[in-house]
Each structure stands twice: as C-alpha cells, then as structure tokens.
Amino acid sequence: MRQPVAAVTLGVVLMAGSVAPASVLAQEASPSASPPGQGTRATTDAELGAMVVTARGLRRRQEEVARSVSRLDRALAEEIAAIDFEDLIPYAANLDGKIDPFSGTLRIRGFGTPSTNAGSEPAVGASIDDVFYGRNRFLAANFFDLEETEVLRGPQGTLFGKNTTAGLLRVTTRAPEFHNSAALEVLLGQDEERVIRPTANVALGDQAAIRVAGAFTRRAGRLRNTFLRRNEQDLSQDSMRVRFRFEPTALPWTLDLSAFHSRQAMNNGQFQFTRATDAMRAFAESFDPDFNTDPENFRTSLDFATDAEVVMTGLNARNTIDFAPLLGGGRLFVTSITGAAESRLKQFSLDADFTPAAFLRRVQPATNPYRQFSQELRVSGRFDRLFGQHDALEYTGGIFYLRSTLSVVDRFQIDDLGAAAGYLLAANVDDPPALLPGGAVGGLAAVTAETLGAALALLDPLAAPLLGADQRIDTRLDQAVETIAAYGQSEYRLLPRWFAILGLRVAYESKDGDFLSQGEGRLIGLVGEQEDHQSTVQLSEHGFSPRVGLRWEPMPKVHTFFTWARGTKSGGFNAIPLTPDNLAFEEEKADSFELGSKVALLGGSLRLQSTAFWTDFSNLQVSTFRDNRFFILNAAEARSRGLELDLHWMPPLPGTSLFASLGYSDAQFEAYPNAPAPADAGSATQDLSGRRLPRAPRITAAIKPRFVTPLEGGSLNLILGGDVQYRGKRFLDVDLDPRSLQPATTVVNLRATLSDFVHGWSLTIAGQNLTDEVTLSQILDQPLAPGNFIGVRSDRGRFLTASLQLDF
C-alpha cells in the first residue's frame, strides 16, 4: 500500500493551496491529539464552547472553515429530548425534509431528491462515522448515542466520500472511552410512545474500549383507519450499535470497528384524503360512512391492511496512522475507511387507490435488498512551513470506491372488478351525466361496484377468459453501480491573513439496469398504461468537480470567505418500469457561489456566522407523478439564492443563552417548459419557468432561549427553555397546483428540566407543537381521479413528553 499512499499524498500536495490557520486547536497540537474525525469532545472558550467541526478532514474551529456548515451537537439533542433527525432539522437554516425507515427526503436551499423512486440517489447525502450511505434511510437506523451532526451546504466531494450536489449530513456517533460508564434514557409520550436508549461503555485496559448502545421504540400511530378500525403509522424499532476502539500506546495507530443492526416496522397506511369531489366522496362513503377529507382529524379510510418492515445492518472498520513523529514537524494522518451495509425491505404494501373500495393495491412479492461496499483511503494533515516564514499548507485528499446493488420488485393488482368499475365511474368528474350532480354520480358508482361485482362473480367462468382471471402487473429493476473517485482539497497561506483554497474531484461511475414489466389481465393493463417489456440500460459518466476560494482573517476570530464549487449527481434508473419509456434519467450539475463571514465577539460570548449563496442547477432531476406512477425526469435549469445566519449568544445575565438561525432561499425553475400540469388541467404539460421549486420554503427560522438556575441547598439545576420554529409556505407537488400548497407554520415548544449534575440524572417535561400546527410533507393527485388529492401528515399534533436520563 505504500506506493498508492505516496501517490495520493503527492497528488494532494501538487493540487495544493490550503493554509493552516495560525492558531490551531490545542487538541491538534497536543501529542495525544485524536485522529481526524474522531477524538474527544471539543475544547471550550472561557464563555461559550468553541464550535468544532470536521468539515475539512481535520477537526477545526467552525469559524476557520470556509463553507456554510451548522453543527448540531449531543447537548442540543439531549436538551430537546430528540427522538429522530426530524427533531433536529428545524435548527439548521435552509434544511428541510422528512426521514423515516422506508423513505425520506432531505432538502438544502430548496434542492433535494424525493425518495419516491427507489433507484435514485439523494442530492443531500448521508455520512455516518465517515462512511457514505447511498440511501438516507440508514439515518433512521442510527439516531441514538450521537456525538454530533454536521450540516454541510452546497456541493460536496472534494473532502471525502461520494459527491453530492445539494449538501451532506455528516453524523458522528459517540466513540468508546477509556473508562467504565453506563447511561439510560427513557422517553414517554402520547400515543403510547415509549423510547428506551441504554448505553454501556467498558474499558478493556488503558488501550482498548468497547461501547454498546441501543434504541427501542414503540409508538401507536395517531392516524386512525376508520374502515379497518386500526391505527396507521405505528412504529416498532429495535436498533443496536457496537463500537470497539484500540489505541496502542507504543504505536501511533488507532483502530475503530463498529457494527449496527436495526429492525423497524409499521402499519403503512400513511395517506389520507385532503380533497375529494362530490362523486368520489359519495362513492367512498358507501363503503365507509366515516370517510373523511379533513387532514386535521387524523383520519383515513383504507380497505387494505398495508404494512412495512425493513432490516438494516452495517459493518465498518477505520484504521488511522499518525505519521507526525516521522516528519519532525507538521501533521500527517493516513486513514483507511471500509464499510459494508445492507438494507432489506422485507415488506412494503400500499392501498394504491387510497379509498375503502377493494380496487387497486401495491404489494411486494419478494424482499427488496440494497447492498453497498465502500473503501476509502484518505490522507490529511498540514505543513507549518513550506517555502518561507509565514506560509503553511493544510490538505485532505484520497481515493474512494463504492459498489452497490439494488433489486426492486413490485406488484400492482386489482382485487375486485366491480369496485374498479365503480371507482373509475366516480373518478369521471369531468363529464358526468348531464342530469346527475357529482354526489349522484358517486352513488351510482357505488351501486355499479356492488351490482357489477356480484354479476361478475356469477359470470366468472365467462368473464375470466374475456378479462383475465388475474389482474396484475409485475415490475422489477435490478441495478448495479460502481464508482471510483480521487479527491483533494487544500488551503495555502498566501499572506499572513490571506488563504487560498483549491480542491478537485475526478470520478467515474457506471450503472447497469435490467428492467422487467409483465401484466396479466386486460383491465389492469389499461388502468396502469402498462406495456410488457424486458430491457437493459447501461450508463457511464465522468465527473469533474473543482472548488476554489479565498479566506481572509482580518483579525483574530474574524473570518470571511468566498468560494465557488461545482458538484455533480449521477443519473440513474426509474424503479417502476411499467413501459419501456423513461427508464433512465441523466446526471445533474450544480455551480454554487458562497460569500460568508464567521466571527466570535465579546470575549467569545457571541458567535455569529452568515453566508450568502447563489446556486445554479442544470439538468435538475425532478420527481414527477404521471401516468399513474412516480418517475424522475430532468428539468432544464434551476437556481437558488439566499442566505444563512446562525447566532450563539451568552448574554451577561447569568444562566442565560440564546441560539437563533435564519435561512432565506429563493429557489425557482429558470427553464422548465414541459413541466407536468395538474391532472384536471386539460393539458398534460405547462411552463413552470420562473416559478418556485416544489417543497422549498423561502424562509426557515428557529430561536431557542435557555435559562439555567441552581436550586438552593443542593446540586440541582432548574433549566427552562423552549423554541419557536418557522417554516414558510411551500408547494408539495411538482406541478405547483394551488391545492397542494402547505401554509406557513409556526411551531412553539416549551421545556422544563430538573438536573442533578452530581448524581447524574435529569428529568425533562416538554410540550411539543403547542400551537397545534398541521404540517403535510406530501400532497398528490389521487391516481386515475383528477380533482381528488391525498396527502401525508408529518406532524403529530399537540403532545406532551417526559424524558428521564440517568448516568452511572
């Protein structure tokens, strides 16, 4: 391995341009400094803890990193009693989205790839303990015993792992420590919610340690299925992680091994009607008198008992060698990161007509596995002097390999031909019989469903040869992806207070996709607009992603920067190949400009960072619901411009602190002349050039005050806090139909904590969403029924939680 390492090191140095700041963290200068990306908790300033990030490969103060990055640490997660990543999202400016074990979409500055297509990769990537994961669902399996989450905005790829166009969530779990300890967190909430998170840390002498952590969740869903009389969106989660760390005192070497396993399951009836025509309402009420279209009522009506279950596992190995003792000056770390992971979607079914009629269902006849293997070799470090007295170089670079495979098997089937006929009649609202109002059409559809179903049952021997005994469509995608890349970024001190930034990523990626679509029965082929085919598509792409910039330090703890970066996101395949059309989509590219400043003032008690940005996308990948299925197409051009602002302040009033974030993102299509039109618009396409991107709020904001006061006569502290979270209005469907508009929301949370810092326990009582805001994450046209809409509600209404934390 010596020759590849030398080649990478030489390549990074030749690419150079990065300067090491004059002042570095004490932990980096110390002989016991931790390897990059690992290490103990950050050192602190006298007044306000120093924000330390790993966004440049080495752990650095946040103000010294020339990019827009937010750090959400363990203290924040513990303070707000966070259950999942969605609880952290509001605290990062211009970050939005939803994550669950079966789907999930993260968006930064308005850009993100919805998870409706299993074959696509995310525009906002996920990295856990420096291992890149090709699906964001792995985040849901690892939200426990975390050290920090870093939100990196804009194109990424010159520092580590896979390239992304919109940003990256970089998650670090807690490393084993060389002393014995244990902890237990118990959270109780409404809807029979119970979360138990145990942790045990065992020192194996003074050179090795092991850490075991788990998360066990049970939650009865609030969404009530009035037809089946059961709750949907209930969650059962059992997750565990084991980390082993070995640091021999005789060698400058660190070995970190980790493994995780997670099983998560729930009733999968997530959609509920948000709007129904009179005809569709009357049709549905004939099956379920409690049919409801008000999303505020947490009611749905589905005849099919859907479910979902996923099992995720992963193994990681990280070897780091510190070559500093051999250099006689400067720092040099060589790190090997090996990762293997698997996600097995064992069950995923859907009531595809979203009504209580036994019309159309989607089932998964076989397990859908996603598997990946990655290997990364990274070199990072710094030289304090290269050519003169004041110059210095800090660099990170490496090579990255990723191979992944995916199989997606789906089946769409009609259960009852009478119900199918009635549904299609009720959906025909554009041209109802002249003498019948919509409700009468719905009633007629219900009668049609009942009588036709009975007639077909009697005439089955005659109807089966005509229509087909089975009405189903089977589709399959088998996908293999291989990526290899070389990357590097450096900072070089040009002048005592000026630093040049230069980075580059070169990558090659190949994808093979085998598609199958096979139908049985005449009606299902017409309904699904399906065509039998067996196809093979191959894609290959070369990526070239540079990054350049300048950083200026006019005075200590005051930093400004300007950067330009390009990112690419590879093309891919659509996972429901009903027809041989639109099987693949092309890569997208992003060019991002950032102008920012980061300052620490008032003796370190006030820290402020602000970034203005302008991002242009070409060939933007857009998720579209058309022809009764989701697939991804390439829009022409899009752009986003705006700013991020983060403030951390410790006022002179003892015990008080304030955090605030503000994001503004004006994201719009620059050119999208053939965008999909609303289903009942009378035209298949429309021109959305100059219109806003879907699911992109212009303003995101959060403010979180906190007050701590000691109680007399003991070791108890009383902590009072809360936050206000604002999200601007946004369209929830790509066609920007006004009926898919989510209004702006203002969520208020309040918390009271009693903490004993001597005996190691704390109790928190919290009121969540006290303003009872209704938030939907998705609104879609009901399949085959123009003018009807379904949605997914992502909030849980107003609720209370109690959290107990014990340290042993």
mmCIF file with all atom_site columns, N, CA, C and O in Angstrom, residues 349-373:
data_model
loop_
_atom_site.group_PDB
_atom_site.id
_atom_site.type_symbol
_atom_site.label_atom_id
_atom_site.label_alt_id
_atom_site.label_comp_id
_atom_site.label_asym_id
_atom_site.label_entity_id
_atom_site.label_seq_id
_atom_site.pdbx_PDB_ins_code
_atom_site.Cartn_x
_atom_site.Cartn_y
_atom_site.Cartn_z
_atom_site.occupancy
_atom_site.B_iso_or_equiv
_atom_site.pdbx_formal_charge
_atom_site.auth_seq_id
_atom_site.auth_comp_id
_atom_site.auth_asym_id
_atom_site.auth_atom_id
_atom_site.pdbx_PDB_model_num
ATOM 1   N N  . SER A 1 349 ? -46.261 -2.540  1.406  1.00 0.00 ? 349 SER A N  1
ATOM 2   C CA . SER A 1 349 ? -47.508 -2.618  0.649  1.00 0.00 ? 349 SER A CA 1
ATOM 3   C C  . SER A 1 349 ? -48.244 -1.295  0.770  1.00 0.00 ? 349 SER A C  1
ATOM 4   O O  . SER A 1 349 ? -48.027 -0.515  1.698  1.00 0.00 ? 349 SER A O  1
ATOM 5   N N  . LEU A 1 350 ? -49.132 -1.076  -0.176 1.00 0.00 ? 350 LEU A N  1
ATOM 6   C CA . LEU A 1 350 ? -49.808 0.216   -0.279 1.00 0.00 ? 350 LEU A CA 1
ATOM 7   C C  . LEU A 1 350 ? -51.195 0.013   -0.859 1.00 0.00 ? 350 LEU A C  1
ATOM 8   O O  . LEU A 1 350 ? -51.369 -0.739  -1.821 1.00 0.00 ? 350 LEU A O  1
ATOM 9   N N  . ASP A 1 351 ? -52.178 0.653   -0.243 1.00 0.00 ? 351 ASP A N  1
ATOM 10  C CA . ASP A 1 351 ? -53.514 0.712   -0.832 1.00 0.00 ? 351 ASP A CA 1
ATOM 11  C C  . ASP A 1 351 ? -53.465 1.766   -1.928 1.00 0.00 ? 351 ASP A C  1
ATOM 12  O O  . ASP A 1 351 ? -53.537 2.964   -1.673 1.00 0.00 ? 351 ASP A O  1
ATOM 13  N N  . ALA A 1 352 ? -53.320 1.336   -3.164 1.00 0.00 ? 352 ALA A N  1
ATOM 14  C CA . ALA A 1 352 ? -52.961 2.242   -4.256 1.00 0.00 ? 352 ALA A CA 1
ATOM 15  C C  . ALA A 1 352 ? -54.111 3.085   -4.779 1.00 0.00 ? 352 ALA A C  1
ATOM 16  O O  . ALA A 1 352 ? -53.878 3.978   -5.599 1.00 0.00 ? 352 ALA A O  1
ATOM 17  N N  . ASP A 1 353 ? -55.351 2.821   -4.353 1.00 0.00 ? 353 ASP A N  1
ATOM 18  C CA . ASP A 1 353 ? -56.445 3.722   -4.725 1.00 0.00 ? 353 ASP A CA 1
ATOM 19  C C  . ASP A 1 353 ? -56.818 4.644   -3.574 1.00 0.00 ? 353 ASP A C  1
ATOM 20  O O  . ASP A 1 353 ? -57.586 5.587   -3.752 1.00 0.00 ? 353 ASP A O  1
ATOM 21  N N  . PHE A 1 354 ? -56.302 4.365   -2.361 1.00 0.00 ? 354 PHE A N  1
ATOM 22  C CA . PHE A 1 354 ? -56.435 5.222   -1.187 1.00 0.00 ? 354 PHE A CA 1
ATOM 23  C C  . PHE A 1 354 ? -57.880 5.416   -0.743 1.00 0.00 ? 354 PHE A C  1
ATOM 24  O O  . PHE A 1 354 ? -58.217 6.426   -0.122 1.00 0.00 ? 354 PHE A O  1
ATOM 25  N N  . THR A 1 355 ? -58.743 4.470   -1.052 1.00 0.00 ? 355 THR A N  1
ATOM 26  C CA . THR A 1 355 ? -60.149 4.523   -0.658 1.00 0.00 ? 355 THR A CA 1
ATOM 27  C C  . THR A 1 355 ? -60.501 3.216   0.055  1.00 0.00 ? 355 THR A C  1
ATOM 28  O O  . THR A 1 355 ? -59.732 2.249   0.029  1.00 0.00 ? 355 THR A O  1
ATOM 29  N N  . PRO A 1 356 ? -61.702 3.146   0.663  1.00 0.00 ? 356 PRO A N  1
ATOM 30  C CA . PRO A 1 356 ? -62.142 1.888   1.281  1.00 0.00 ? 356 PRO A CA 1
ATOM 31  C C  . PRO A 1 356 ? -62.685 0.870   0.283  1.00 0.00 ? 356 PRO A C  1
ATOM 32  O O  . PRO A 1 356 ? -63.180 -0.177  0.701  1.00 0.00 ? 356 PRO A O  1
ATOM 33  N N  . ALA A 1 357 ? -62.590 1.152   -1.008 1.00 0.00 ? 357 ALA A N  1
ATOM 34  C CA . ALA A 1 357 ? -63.028 0.199   -2.035 1.00 0.00 ? 357 ALA A CA 1
ATOM 35  C C  . ALA A 1 357 ? -61.891 -0.761  -2.365 1.00 0.00 ? 357 ALA A C  1
ATOM 36  O O  . ALA A 1 357 ? -60.720 -0.370  -2.404 1.00 0.00 ? 357 ALA A O  1
ATOM 37  N N  . ALA A 1 358 ? -62.242 -2.007  -2.624 1.00 0.00 ? 358 ALA A N  1
ATOM 38  C CA . ALA A 1 358 ? -61.235 -3.039  -2.913 1.00 0.00 ? 358 ALA A CA 1
ATOM 39  C C  . ALA A 1 358 ? -60.865 -2.991  -4.387 1.00 0.00 ? 358 ALA A C  1
ATOM 40  O O  . ALA A 1 358 ? -61.145 -3.915  -5.154 1.00 0.00 ? 358 ALA A O  1
ATOM 41  N N  . PHE A 1 359 ? -60.211 -1.899  -4.783 1.00 0.00 ? 359 PHE A N  1
ATOM 42  C CA . PHE A 1 359 ? -59.881 -1.693  -6.191 1.00 0.00 ? 359 PHE A CA 1
ATOM 43  C C  . PHE A 1 359 ? -58.429 -2.089  -6.467 1.00 0.00 ? 359 PHE A C  1
ATOM 44  O O  . PHE A 1 359 ? -58.147 -3.155  -7.014 1.00 0.00 ? 359 PHE A O  1
ATOM 45  N N  . LEU A 1 360 ? -57.475 -1.252  -6.086 1.00 0.00 ? 360 LEU A N  1
ATOM 46  C CA . LEU A 1 360 ? -56.092 -1.407  -6.526 1.00 0.00 ? 360 LEU A CA 1
ATOM 47  C C  . LEU A 1 360 ? -55.158 -1.435  -5.324 1.00 0.00 ? 360 LEU A C  1
ATOM 48  O O  . LEU A 1 360 ? -55.282 -0.614  -4.410 1.00 0.00 ? 360 LEU A O  1
ATOM 49  N N  . ARG A 1 361 ? -54.243 -2.380  -5.323 1.00 0.00 ? 361 ARG A N  1
ATOM 50  C CA . ARG A 1 361 ? -53.244 -2.453  -4.270 1.00 0.00 ? 361 ARG A CA 1
ATOM 51  C C  . ARG A 1 361 ? -51.858 -2.654  -4.869 1.00 0.00 ? 361 ARG A C  1
ATOM 52  O O  . ARG A 1 361 ? -51.712 -3.169  -5.968 1.00 0.00 ? 361 ARG A O  1
ATOM 53  N N  . ARG A 1 362 ? -50.857 -2.220  -4.094 1.00 0.00 ? 362 ARG A N  1
ATOM 54  C CA . ARG A 1 362 ? -49.458 -2.444  -4.461 1.00 0.00 ? 362 ARG A CA 1
ATOM 55  C C  . ARG A 1 362 ? -48.828 -3.305  -3.376 1.00 0.00 ? 362 ARG A C  1
ATOM 56  O O  . ARG A 1 362 ? -48.896 -2.962  -2.185 1.00 0.00 ? 362 ARG A O  1
ATOM 57  N N  . VAL A 1 363 ? -48.229 -4.399  -3.760 1.00 0.00 ? 363 VAL A N  1
ATOM 58  C CA . VAL A 1 363 ? -47.603 -5.306  -2.805 1.00 0.00 ? 363 VAL A CA 1
ATOM 59  C C  . VAL A 1 363 ? -46.187 -5.604  -3.267 1.00 0.00 ? 363 VAL A C  1
ATOM 60  O O  . VAL A 1 363 ? -45.812 -5.332  -4.408 1.00 0.00 ? 363 VAL A O  1
ATOM 61  N N  . GLN A 1 364 ? -45.428 -6.181  -2.359 1.00 0.00 ? 364 GLN A N  1
ATOM 62  C CA . GLN A 1 364 ? -44.039 -6.523  -2.638 1.00 0.00 ? 364 GLN A CA 1
ATOM 63  C C  . GLN A 1 364 ? -43.897 -8.035  -2.519 1.00 0.00 ? 364 GLN A C  1
ATOM 64  O O  . GLN A 1 364 ? -43.846 -8.577  -1.420 1.00 0.00 ? 364 GLN A O  1
ATOM 65  N N  . PRO A 1 365 ? -43.854 -8.758  -3.644 1.00 0.00 ? 365 PRO A N  1
ATOM 66  C CA . PRO A 1 365 ? -43.836 -10.221 -3.576 1.00 0.00 ? 365 PRO A CA 1
ATOM 67  C C  . PRO A 1 365 ? -42.525 -10.821 -3.086 1.00 0.00 ? 365 PRO A C  1
ATOM 68  O O  . PRO A 1 365 ? -42.464 -12.016 -2.813 1.00 0.00 ? 365 PRO A O  1
ATOM 69  N N  . ALA A 1 366 ? -41.469 -10.032 -2.993 1.00 0.00 ? 366 ALA A N  1
ATOM 70  C CA . ALA A 1 366 ? -40.173 -10.547 -2.541 1.00 0.00 ? 366 ALA A CA 1
ATOM 71  C C  . ALA A 1 366 ? -39.421 -9.438  -1.817 1.00 0.00 ? 366 ALA A C  1
ATOM 72  O O  . ALA A 1 366 ? -39.737 -8.250  -1.966 1.00 0.00 ? 366 ALA A O  1
ATOM 73  N N  . THR A 1 367 ? -38.435 -9.821  -1.026 1.00 0.00 ? 367 THR A N  1
ATOM 74  C CA . THR A 1 367 ? -37.608 -8.841  -0.323 1.00 0.00 ? 367 THR A CA 1
ATOM 75  C C  . THR A 1 367 ? -36.844 -7.981  -1.324 1.00 0.00 ? 367 THR A C  1
ATOM 76  O O  . THR A 1 367 ? -36.295 -8.485  -2.299 1.00 0.00 ? 367 THR A O  1
ATOM 77  N N  . ASN A 1 368 ? -36.822 -6.673  -1.061 1.00 0.00 ? 368 ASN A N  1
ATOM 78  C CA . ASN A 1 368 ? -36.076 -5.739  -1.894 1.00 0.00 ? 368 ASN A CA 1
ATOM 79  C C  . ASN A 1 368 ? -34.785 -5.355  -1.176 1.00 0.00 ? 368 ASN A C  1
ATOM 80  O O  . ASN A 1 368 ? -34.808 -4.573  -0.222 1.00 0.00 ? 368 ASN A O  1
ATOM 81  N N  . PRO A 1 369 ? -33.647 -5.888  -1.595 1.00 0.00 ? 369 PRO A N  1
ATOM 82  C CA . PRO A 1 369 ? -32.390 -5.579  -0.905 1.00 0.00 ? 369 PRO A CA 1
ATOM 83  C C  . PRO A 1 369 ? -31.606 -4.457  -1.589 1.00 0.00 ? 369 PRO A C  1
ATOM 84  O O  . PRO A 1 369 ? -31.590 -4.336  -2.814 1.00 0.00 ? 369 PRO A O  1
ATOM 85  N N  . TYR A 1 370 ? -30.969 -3.647  -0.753 1.00 0.00 ? 370 TYR A N  1
ATOM 86  C CA . TYR A 1 370 ? -29.957 -2.701  -1.213 1.00 0.00 ? 370 TYR A CA 1
ATOM 87  C C  . TYR A 1 370 ? -28.674 -3.032  -0.455 1.00 0.00 ? 370 TYR A C  1
ATOM 88  O O  . TYR A 1 370 ? -28.670 -3.125  0.780  1.00 0.00 ? 370 TYR A O  1
ATOM 89  N N  . ARG A 1 371 ? -27.580 -3.226  -1.175 1.00 0.00 ? 371 ARG A N  1
ATOM 90  C CA . ARG A 1 371 ? -26.300 -3.575  -0.554 1.00 0.00 ? 371 ARG A CA 1
ATOM 91  C C  . ARG A 1 371 ? -25.210 -2.645  -1.092 1.00 0.00 ? 371 ARG A C  1
ATOM 92  O O  . ARG A 1 371 ? -25.228 -2.286  -2.280 1.00 0.00 ? 371 ARG A O  1
ATOM 93  N N  . GLN A 1 372 ? -24.285 -2.301  -0.231 1.00 0.00 ? 372 GLN A N  1
ATOM 94  C CA . GLN A 1 372 ? -23.178 -1.457  -0.668 1.00 0.00 ? 372 GLN A CA 1
ATOM 95  C C  . GLN A 1 372 ? -21.897 -1.864  0.049  1.00 0.00 ? 372 GLN A C  1
ATOM 96  O O  . GLN A 1 372 ? -21.910 -2.343  1.181  1.00 0.00 ? 372 GLN A O  1
ATOM 97  N N  . PHE A 1 373 ? -20.792 -1.671  -0.666 1.00 0.00 ? 373 PHE A N  1
ATOM 98  C CA . PHE A 1 373 ? -19.453 -1.827  -0.105 1.00 0.00 ? 373 PHE A CA 1
ATOM 99  C C  . PHE A 1 373 ? -18.643 -0.616  -0.519 1.00 0.00 ? 373 PHE A C  1
ATOM 100 O O  . PHE A 1 373 ? -18.644 -0.221  -1.695 1.00 0.00 ? 373 PHE A O  1
#
